[in-house]
PDB file of C-alpha atoms and ligand atoms in Angstrom:
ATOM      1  CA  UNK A   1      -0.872  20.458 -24.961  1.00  0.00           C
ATOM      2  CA  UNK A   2      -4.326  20.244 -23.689  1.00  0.00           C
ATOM      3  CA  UNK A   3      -4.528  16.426 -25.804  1.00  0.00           C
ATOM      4  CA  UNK A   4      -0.756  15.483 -24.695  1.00  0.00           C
ATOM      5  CA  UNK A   5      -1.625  16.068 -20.611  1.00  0.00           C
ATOM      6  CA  UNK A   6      -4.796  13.928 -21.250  1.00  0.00           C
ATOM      7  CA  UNK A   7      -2.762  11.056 -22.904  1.00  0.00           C
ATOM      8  CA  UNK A   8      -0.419  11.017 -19.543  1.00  0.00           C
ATOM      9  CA  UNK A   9      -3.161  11.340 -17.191  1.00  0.00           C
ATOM     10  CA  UNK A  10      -4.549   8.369 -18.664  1.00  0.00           C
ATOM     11  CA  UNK A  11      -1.089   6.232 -18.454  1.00  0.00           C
ATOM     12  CA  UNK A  12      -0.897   7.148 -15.074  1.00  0.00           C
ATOM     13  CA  UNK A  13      -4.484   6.200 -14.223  1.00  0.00           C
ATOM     14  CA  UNK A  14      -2.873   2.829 -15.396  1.00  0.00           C
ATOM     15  CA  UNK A  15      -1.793   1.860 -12.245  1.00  0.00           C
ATOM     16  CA  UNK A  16      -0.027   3.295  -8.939  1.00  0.00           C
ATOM     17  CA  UNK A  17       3.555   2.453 -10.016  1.00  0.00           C
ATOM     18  CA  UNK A  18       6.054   3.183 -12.554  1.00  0.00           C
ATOM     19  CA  UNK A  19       8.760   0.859 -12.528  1.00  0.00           C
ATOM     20  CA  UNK A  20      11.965   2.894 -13.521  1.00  0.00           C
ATOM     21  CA  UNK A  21      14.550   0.396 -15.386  1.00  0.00           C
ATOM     22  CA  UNK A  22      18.060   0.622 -16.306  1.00  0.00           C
ATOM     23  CA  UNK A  23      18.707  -1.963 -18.966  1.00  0.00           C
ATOM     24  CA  UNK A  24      22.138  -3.649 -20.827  1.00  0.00           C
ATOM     25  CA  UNK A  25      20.519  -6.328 -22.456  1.00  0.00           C
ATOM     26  CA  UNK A  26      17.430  -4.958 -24.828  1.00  0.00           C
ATOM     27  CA  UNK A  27      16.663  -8.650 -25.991  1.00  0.00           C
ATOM     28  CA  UNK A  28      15.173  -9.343 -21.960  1.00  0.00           C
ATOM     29  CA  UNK A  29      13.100  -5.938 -22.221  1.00  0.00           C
ATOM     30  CA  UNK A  30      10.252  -7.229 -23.703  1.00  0.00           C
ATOM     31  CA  UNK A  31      10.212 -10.378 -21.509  1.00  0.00           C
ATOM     32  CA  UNK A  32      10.733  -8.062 -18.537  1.00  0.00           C
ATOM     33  CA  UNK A  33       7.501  -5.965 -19.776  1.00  0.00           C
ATOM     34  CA  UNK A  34       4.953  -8.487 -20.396  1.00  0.00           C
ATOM     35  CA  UNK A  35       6.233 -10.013 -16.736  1.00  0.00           C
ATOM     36  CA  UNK A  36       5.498  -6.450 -15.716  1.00  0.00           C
ATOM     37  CA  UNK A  37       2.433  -6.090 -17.199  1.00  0.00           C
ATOM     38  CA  UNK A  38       1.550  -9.560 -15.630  1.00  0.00           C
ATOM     39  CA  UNK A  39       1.739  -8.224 -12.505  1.00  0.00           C
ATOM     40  CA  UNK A  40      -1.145  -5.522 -13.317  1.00  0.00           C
ATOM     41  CA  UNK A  41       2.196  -2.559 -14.135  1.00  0.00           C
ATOM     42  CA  UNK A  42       1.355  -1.933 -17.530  1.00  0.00           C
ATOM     43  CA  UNK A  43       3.591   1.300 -17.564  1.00  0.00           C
ATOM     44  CA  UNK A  44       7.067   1.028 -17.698  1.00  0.00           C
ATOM     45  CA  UNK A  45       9.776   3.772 -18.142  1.00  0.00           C
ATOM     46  CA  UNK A  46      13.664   2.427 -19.762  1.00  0.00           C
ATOM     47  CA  UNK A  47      16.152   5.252 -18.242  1.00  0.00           C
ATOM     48  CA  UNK A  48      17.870   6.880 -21.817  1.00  0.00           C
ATOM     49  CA  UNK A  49      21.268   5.396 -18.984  1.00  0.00           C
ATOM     50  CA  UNK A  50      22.781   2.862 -21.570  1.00  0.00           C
ATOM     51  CA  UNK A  51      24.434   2.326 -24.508  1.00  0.00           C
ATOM     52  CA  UNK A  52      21.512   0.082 -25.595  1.00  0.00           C
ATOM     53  CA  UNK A  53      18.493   1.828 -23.797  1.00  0.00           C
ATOM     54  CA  UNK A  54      16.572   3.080 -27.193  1.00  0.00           C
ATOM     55  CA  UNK A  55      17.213  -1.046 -28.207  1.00  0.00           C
ATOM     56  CA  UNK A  56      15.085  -1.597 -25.005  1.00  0.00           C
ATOM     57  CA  UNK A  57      12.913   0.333 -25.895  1.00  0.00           C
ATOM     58  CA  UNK A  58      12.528  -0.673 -29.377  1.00  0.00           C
ATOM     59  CA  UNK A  59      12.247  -3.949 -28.383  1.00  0.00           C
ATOM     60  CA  UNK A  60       9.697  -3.401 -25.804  1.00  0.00           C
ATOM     61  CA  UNK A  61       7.368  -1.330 -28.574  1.00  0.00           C
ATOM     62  CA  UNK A  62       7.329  -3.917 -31.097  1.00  0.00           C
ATOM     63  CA  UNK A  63       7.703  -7.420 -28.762  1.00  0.00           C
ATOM     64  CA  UNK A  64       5.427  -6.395 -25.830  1.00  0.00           C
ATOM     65  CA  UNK A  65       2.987  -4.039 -27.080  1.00  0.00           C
ATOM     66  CA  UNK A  66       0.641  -4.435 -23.774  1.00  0.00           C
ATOM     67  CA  UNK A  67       3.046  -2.340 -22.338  1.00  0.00           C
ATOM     68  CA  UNK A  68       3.499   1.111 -22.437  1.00  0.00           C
ATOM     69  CA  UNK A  69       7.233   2.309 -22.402  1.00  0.00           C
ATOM     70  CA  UNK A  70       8.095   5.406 -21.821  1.00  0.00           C
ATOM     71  CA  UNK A  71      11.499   7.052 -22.306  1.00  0.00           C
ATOM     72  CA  UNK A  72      12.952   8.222 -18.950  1.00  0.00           C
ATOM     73  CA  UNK A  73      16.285  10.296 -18.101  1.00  0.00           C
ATOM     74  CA  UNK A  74      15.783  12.476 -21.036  1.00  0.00           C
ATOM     75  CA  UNK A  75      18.249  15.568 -20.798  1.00  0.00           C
ATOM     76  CA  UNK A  76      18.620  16.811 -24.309  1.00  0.00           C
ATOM     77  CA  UNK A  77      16.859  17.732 -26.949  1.00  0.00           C
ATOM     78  CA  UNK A  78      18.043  15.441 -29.190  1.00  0.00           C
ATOM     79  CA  UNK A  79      16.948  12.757 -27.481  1.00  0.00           C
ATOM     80  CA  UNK A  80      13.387  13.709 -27.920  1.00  0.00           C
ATOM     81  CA  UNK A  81      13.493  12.507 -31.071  1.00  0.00           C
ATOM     82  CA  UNK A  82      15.315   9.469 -30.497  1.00  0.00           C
ATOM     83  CA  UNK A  83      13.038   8.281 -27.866  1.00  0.00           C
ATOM     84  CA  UNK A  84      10.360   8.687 -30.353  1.00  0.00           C
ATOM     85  CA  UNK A  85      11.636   6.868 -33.009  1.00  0.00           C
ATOM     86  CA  UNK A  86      12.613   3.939 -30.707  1.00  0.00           C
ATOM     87  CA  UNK A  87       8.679   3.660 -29.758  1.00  0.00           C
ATOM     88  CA  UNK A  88       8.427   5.662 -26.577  1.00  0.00           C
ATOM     89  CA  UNK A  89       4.678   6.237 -25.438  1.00  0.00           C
ATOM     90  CA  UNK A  90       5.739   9.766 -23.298  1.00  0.00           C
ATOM     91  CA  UNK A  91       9.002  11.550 -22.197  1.00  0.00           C
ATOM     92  CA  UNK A  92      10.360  11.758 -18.529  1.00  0.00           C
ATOM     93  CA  UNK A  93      12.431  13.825 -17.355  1.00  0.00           C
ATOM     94  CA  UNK A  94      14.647  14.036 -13.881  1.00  0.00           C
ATOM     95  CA  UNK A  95      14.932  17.900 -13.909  1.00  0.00           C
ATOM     96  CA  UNK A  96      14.018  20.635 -16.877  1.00  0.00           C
ATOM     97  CA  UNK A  97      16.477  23.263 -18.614  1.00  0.00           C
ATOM     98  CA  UNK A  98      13.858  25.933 -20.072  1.00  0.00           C
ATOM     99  CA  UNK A  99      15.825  24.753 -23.519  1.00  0.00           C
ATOM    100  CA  UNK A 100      14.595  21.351 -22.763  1.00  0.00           C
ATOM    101  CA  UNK A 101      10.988  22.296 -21.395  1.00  0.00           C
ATOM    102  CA  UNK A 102      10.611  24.259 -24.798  1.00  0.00           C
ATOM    103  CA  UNK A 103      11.907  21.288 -26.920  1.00  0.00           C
ATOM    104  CA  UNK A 104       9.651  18.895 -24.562  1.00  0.00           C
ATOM    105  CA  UNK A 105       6.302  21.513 -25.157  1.00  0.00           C
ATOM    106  CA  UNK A 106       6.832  21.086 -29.263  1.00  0.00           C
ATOM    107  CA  UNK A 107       7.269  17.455 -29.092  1.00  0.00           C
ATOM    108  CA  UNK A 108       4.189  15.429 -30.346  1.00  0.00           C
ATOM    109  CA  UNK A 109       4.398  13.243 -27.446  1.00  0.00           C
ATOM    110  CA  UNK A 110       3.189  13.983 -23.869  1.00  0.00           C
ATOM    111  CA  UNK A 111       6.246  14.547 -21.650  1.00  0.00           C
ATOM    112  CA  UNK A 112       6.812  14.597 -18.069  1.00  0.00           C
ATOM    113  CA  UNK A 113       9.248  16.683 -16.753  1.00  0.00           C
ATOM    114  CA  UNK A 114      10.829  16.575 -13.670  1.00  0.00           C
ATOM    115  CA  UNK A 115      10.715  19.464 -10.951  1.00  0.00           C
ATOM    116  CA  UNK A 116      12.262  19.837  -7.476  1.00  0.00           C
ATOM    117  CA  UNK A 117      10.949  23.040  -6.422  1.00  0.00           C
ATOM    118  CA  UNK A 118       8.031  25.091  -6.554  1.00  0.00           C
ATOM    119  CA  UNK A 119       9.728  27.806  -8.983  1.00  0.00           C
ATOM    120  CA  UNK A 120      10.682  25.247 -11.256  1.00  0.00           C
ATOM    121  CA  UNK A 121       7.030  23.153 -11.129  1.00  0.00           C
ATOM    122  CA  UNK A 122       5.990  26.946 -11.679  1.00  0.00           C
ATOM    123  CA  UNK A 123       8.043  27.281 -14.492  1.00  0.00           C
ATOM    124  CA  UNK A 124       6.999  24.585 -16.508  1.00  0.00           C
ATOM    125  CA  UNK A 125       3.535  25.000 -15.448  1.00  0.00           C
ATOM    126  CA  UNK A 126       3.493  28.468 -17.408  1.00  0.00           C
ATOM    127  CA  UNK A 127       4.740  26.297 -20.350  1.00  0.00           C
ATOM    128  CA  UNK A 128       1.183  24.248 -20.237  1.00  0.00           C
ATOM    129  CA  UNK A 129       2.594  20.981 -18.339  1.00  0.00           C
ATOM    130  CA  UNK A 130       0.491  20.194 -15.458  1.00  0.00           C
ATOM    131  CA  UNK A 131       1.628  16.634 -14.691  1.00  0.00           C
ATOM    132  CA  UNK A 132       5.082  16.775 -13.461  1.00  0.00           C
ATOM    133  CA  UNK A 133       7.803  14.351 -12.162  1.00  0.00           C
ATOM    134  CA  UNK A 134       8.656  15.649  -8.708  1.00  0.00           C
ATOM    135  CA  UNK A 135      12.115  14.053  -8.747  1.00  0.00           C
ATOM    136  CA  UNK A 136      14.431  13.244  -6.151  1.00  0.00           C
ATOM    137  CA  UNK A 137      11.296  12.904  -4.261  1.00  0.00           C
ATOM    138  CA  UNK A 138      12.504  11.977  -1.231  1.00  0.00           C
ATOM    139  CA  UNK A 139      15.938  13.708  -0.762  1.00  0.00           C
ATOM    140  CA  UNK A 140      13.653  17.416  -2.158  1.00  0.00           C
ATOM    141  CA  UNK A 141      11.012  17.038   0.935  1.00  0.00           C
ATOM    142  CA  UNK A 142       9.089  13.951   0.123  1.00  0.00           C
ATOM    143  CA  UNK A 143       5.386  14.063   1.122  1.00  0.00           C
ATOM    144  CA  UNK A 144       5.497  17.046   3.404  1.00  0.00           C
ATOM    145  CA  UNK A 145       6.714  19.025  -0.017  1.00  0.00           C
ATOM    146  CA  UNK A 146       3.856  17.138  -1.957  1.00  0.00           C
ATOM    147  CA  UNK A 147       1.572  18.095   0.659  1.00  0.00           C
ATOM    148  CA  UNK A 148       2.819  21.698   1.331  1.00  0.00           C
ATOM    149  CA  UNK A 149       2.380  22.584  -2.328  1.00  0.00           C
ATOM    150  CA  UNK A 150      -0.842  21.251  -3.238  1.00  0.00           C
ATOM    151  CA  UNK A 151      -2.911  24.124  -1.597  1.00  0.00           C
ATOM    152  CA  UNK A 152      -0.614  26.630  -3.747  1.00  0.00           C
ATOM    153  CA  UNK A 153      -0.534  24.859  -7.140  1.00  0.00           C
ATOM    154  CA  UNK A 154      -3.665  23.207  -7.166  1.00  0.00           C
ATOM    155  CA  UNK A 155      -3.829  22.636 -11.032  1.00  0.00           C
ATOM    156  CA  UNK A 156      -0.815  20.461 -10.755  1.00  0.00           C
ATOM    157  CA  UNK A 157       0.181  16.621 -10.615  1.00  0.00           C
ATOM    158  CA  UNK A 158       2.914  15.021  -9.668  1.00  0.00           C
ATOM    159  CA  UNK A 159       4.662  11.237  -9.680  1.00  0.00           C
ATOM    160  CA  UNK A 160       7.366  11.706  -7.224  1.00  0.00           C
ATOM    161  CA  UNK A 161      10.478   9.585  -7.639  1.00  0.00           C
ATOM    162  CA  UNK A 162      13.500   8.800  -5.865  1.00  0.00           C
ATOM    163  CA  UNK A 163      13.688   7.472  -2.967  1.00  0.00           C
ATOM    164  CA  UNK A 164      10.176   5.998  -3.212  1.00  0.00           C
ATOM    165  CA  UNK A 165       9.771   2.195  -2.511  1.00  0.00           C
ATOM    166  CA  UNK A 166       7.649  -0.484  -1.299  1.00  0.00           C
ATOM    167  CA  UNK A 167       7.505   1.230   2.524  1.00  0.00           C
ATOM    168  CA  UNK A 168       6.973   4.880   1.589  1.00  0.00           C
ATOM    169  CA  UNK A 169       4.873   4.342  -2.011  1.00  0.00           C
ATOM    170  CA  UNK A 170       1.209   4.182   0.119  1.00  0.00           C
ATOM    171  CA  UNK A 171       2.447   7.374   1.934  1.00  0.00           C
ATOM    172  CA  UNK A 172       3.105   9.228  -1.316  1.00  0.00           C
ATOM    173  CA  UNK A 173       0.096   7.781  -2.970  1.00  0.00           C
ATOM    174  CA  UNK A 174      -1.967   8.996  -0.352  1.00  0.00           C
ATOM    175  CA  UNK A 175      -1.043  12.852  -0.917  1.00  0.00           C
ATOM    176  CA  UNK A 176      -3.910  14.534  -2.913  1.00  0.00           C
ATOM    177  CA  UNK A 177      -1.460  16.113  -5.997  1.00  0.00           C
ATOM    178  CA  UNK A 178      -0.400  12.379  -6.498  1.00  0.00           C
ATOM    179  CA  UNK A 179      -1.147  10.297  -9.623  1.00  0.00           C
ATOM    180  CA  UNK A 180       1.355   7.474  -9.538  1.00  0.00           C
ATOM    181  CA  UNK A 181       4.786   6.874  -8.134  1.00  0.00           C
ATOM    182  CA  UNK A 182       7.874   6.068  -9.399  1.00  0.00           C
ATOM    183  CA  UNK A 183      10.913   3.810  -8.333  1.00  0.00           C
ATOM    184  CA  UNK A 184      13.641   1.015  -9.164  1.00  0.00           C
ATOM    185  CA  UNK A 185      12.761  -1.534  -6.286  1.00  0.00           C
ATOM    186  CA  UNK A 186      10.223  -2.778  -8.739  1.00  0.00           C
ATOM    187  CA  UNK A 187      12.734  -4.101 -10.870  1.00  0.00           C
ATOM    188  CA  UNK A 188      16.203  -4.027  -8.495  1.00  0.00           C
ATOM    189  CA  UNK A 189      19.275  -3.857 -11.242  1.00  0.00           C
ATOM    190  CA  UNK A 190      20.404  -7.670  -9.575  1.00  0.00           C
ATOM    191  CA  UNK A 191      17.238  -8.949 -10.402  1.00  0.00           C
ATOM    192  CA  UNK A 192      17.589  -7.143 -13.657  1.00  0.00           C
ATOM    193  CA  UNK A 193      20.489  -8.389 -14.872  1.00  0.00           C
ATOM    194  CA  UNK A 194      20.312 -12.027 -13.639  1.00  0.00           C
ATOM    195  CA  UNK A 195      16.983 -11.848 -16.008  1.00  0.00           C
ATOM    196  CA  UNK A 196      15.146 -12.844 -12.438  1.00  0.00           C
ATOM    197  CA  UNK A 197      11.445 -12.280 -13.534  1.00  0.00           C
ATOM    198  CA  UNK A 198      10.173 -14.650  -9.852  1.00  0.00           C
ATOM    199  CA  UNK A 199      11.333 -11.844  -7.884  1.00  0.00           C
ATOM    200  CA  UNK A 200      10.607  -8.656 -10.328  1.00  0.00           C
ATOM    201  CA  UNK A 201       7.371 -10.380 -11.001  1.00  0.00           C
ATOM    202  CA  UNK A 202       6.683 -10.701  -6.601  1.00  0.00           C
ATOM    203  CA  UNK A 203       7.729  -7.147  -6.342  1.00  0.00           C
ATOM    204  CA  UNK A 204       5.325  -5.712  -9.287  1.00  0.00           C
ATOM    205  CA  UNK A 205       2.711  -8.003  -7.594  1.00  0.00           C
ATOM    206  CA  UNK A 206       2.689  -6.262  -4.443  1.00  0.00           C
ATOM    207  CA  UNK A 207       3.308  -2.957  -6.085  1.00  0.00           C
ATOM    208  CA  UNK A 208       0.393  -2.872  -8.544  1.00  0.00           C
ATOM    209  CA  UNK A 209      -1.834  -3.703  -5.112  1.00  0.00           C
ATOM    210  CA  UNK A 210      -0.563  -0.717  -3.293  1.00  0.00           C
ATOM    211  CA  UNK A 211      -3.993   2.181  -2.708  1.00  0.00           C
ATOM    212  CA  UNK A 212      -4.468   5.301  -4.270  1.00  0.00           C
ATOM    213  CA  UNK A 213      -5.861   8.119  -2.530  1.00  0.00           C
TER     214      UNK A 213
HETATM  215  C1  LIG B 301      14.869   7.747 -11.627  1.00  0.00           C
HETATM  216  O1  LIG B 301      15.552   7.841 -12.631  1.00  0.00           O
HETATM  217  O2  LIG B 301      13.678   8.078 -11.621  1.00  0.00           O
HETATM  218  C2  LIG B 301      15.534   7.289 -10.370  1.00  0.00           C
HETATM  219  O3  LIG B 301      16.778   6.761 -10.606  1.00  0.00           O
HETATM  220  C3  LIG B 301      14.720   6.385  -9.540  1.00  0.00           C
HETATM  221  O4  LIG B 301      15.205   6.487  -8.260  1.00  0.00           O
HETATM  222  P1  LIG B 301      15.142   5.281  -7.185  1.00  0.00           P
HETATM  223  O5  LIG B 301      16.243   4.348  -7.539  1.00  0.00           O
HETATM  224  O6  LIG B 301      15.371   5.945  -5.859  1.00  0.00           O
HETATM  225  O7  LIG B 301      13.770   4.633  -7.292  1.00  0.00           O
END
């Protein structure tokens, strides 16, 4: 596990935002990547939300390998596997059954899985995961939770998402237990699917130049 929390530390050292897309068309995910990666967000995570998300992902792996995809709204165990065959660099999670937190610990890939408490961040902290998704950040207690928990779980991380965007992202960056954030308005699903890279590309811009703590 040790190796696999390493791995994600590093992706989110990559920058201070993960864009979070949800994708019909996989043949504009690896133009939406590299325009993503442009911007200085090299990390992006495809929600597992539609019928051709593992395409995207797929696509993304082999077409735009500058990017590093990773394989959100994972709720089963089965699609552990899928996401890893389609490419996916990590696992993301928005909240963790202990059947999926054991499937996720005996997966060869680092996951991260989602948490909205401070049982469950316990939970899957006795399972060896230390970077967690604190998801949905803001409708579970935003920065004051972030904040309240970090003097009682110090050995943990978290990217919050949900409810983060481009006003309240430098608040949640600023909290100590932070690593990265994560959030749609990146990549809004009207820019999405009109295949608008100006205005995905101005938002990762501005994103990418947020401060970390
Ligand atoms: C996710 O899957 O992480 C969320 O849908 C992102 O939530 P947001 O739209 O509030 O950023």
């Amino acid at each position: 596990m040790r190796d696999r929390t390493e791995t994600l530390l590093s992706i989110a050292a990559r920058a201070p935002v993960i864009p979070v897309v949800t994708i019909d068309d996989p043949a504009f995910a690896p133009e939406l990547a590299a325009t993503l990666v442009d911007a200085g967000l090299p990390v992006v995570e495809v929600t597992l939300r539609t019928p051709r998300a593992l395409d995207a992902i797929r696509a993304i792996a082999r077409q735009a390998p500058e990017a590093i995809v990773l394989a959100g709204t994972v709720v089963s165990q089965s699609q552990i596997g899928e996401a890893m065959d389609a490419g996916a660099a990590a696992l993301v999670t928005p909240g963790t059954s202990e059947r999926l937190a054991d499937a996720l610990a005996a997966a060869p890939i680092p996951a991260m899985p989602g948490c909205a408490t401070a049982s469950e961040a316990i939970a899957l902290h006795e399972r060896g995961f230390t970077v967690l998704k604190f998801f949905p950040a803001g409708a579970s207690g935003g920065t004051a939770w972030l904040r309240g928990v970090a003097g009682p779980l110090p050995a943990l991380r978290f990217c919050p998402t949900g409810g983060v965007d481009a006003t309240t992202a430098a608040d949640y960056l600023a909290c100590p237990n932070v690593v990265c954030v994560g959030g749609t308005w990146v990549t809004p699903a009207k820019a999405v699917a009109e295949g608008d890279l100006a205005t995905i590309g101005r938002l990762a811009r501005a994103a990418a130049a947020l401060p970390r703590g």
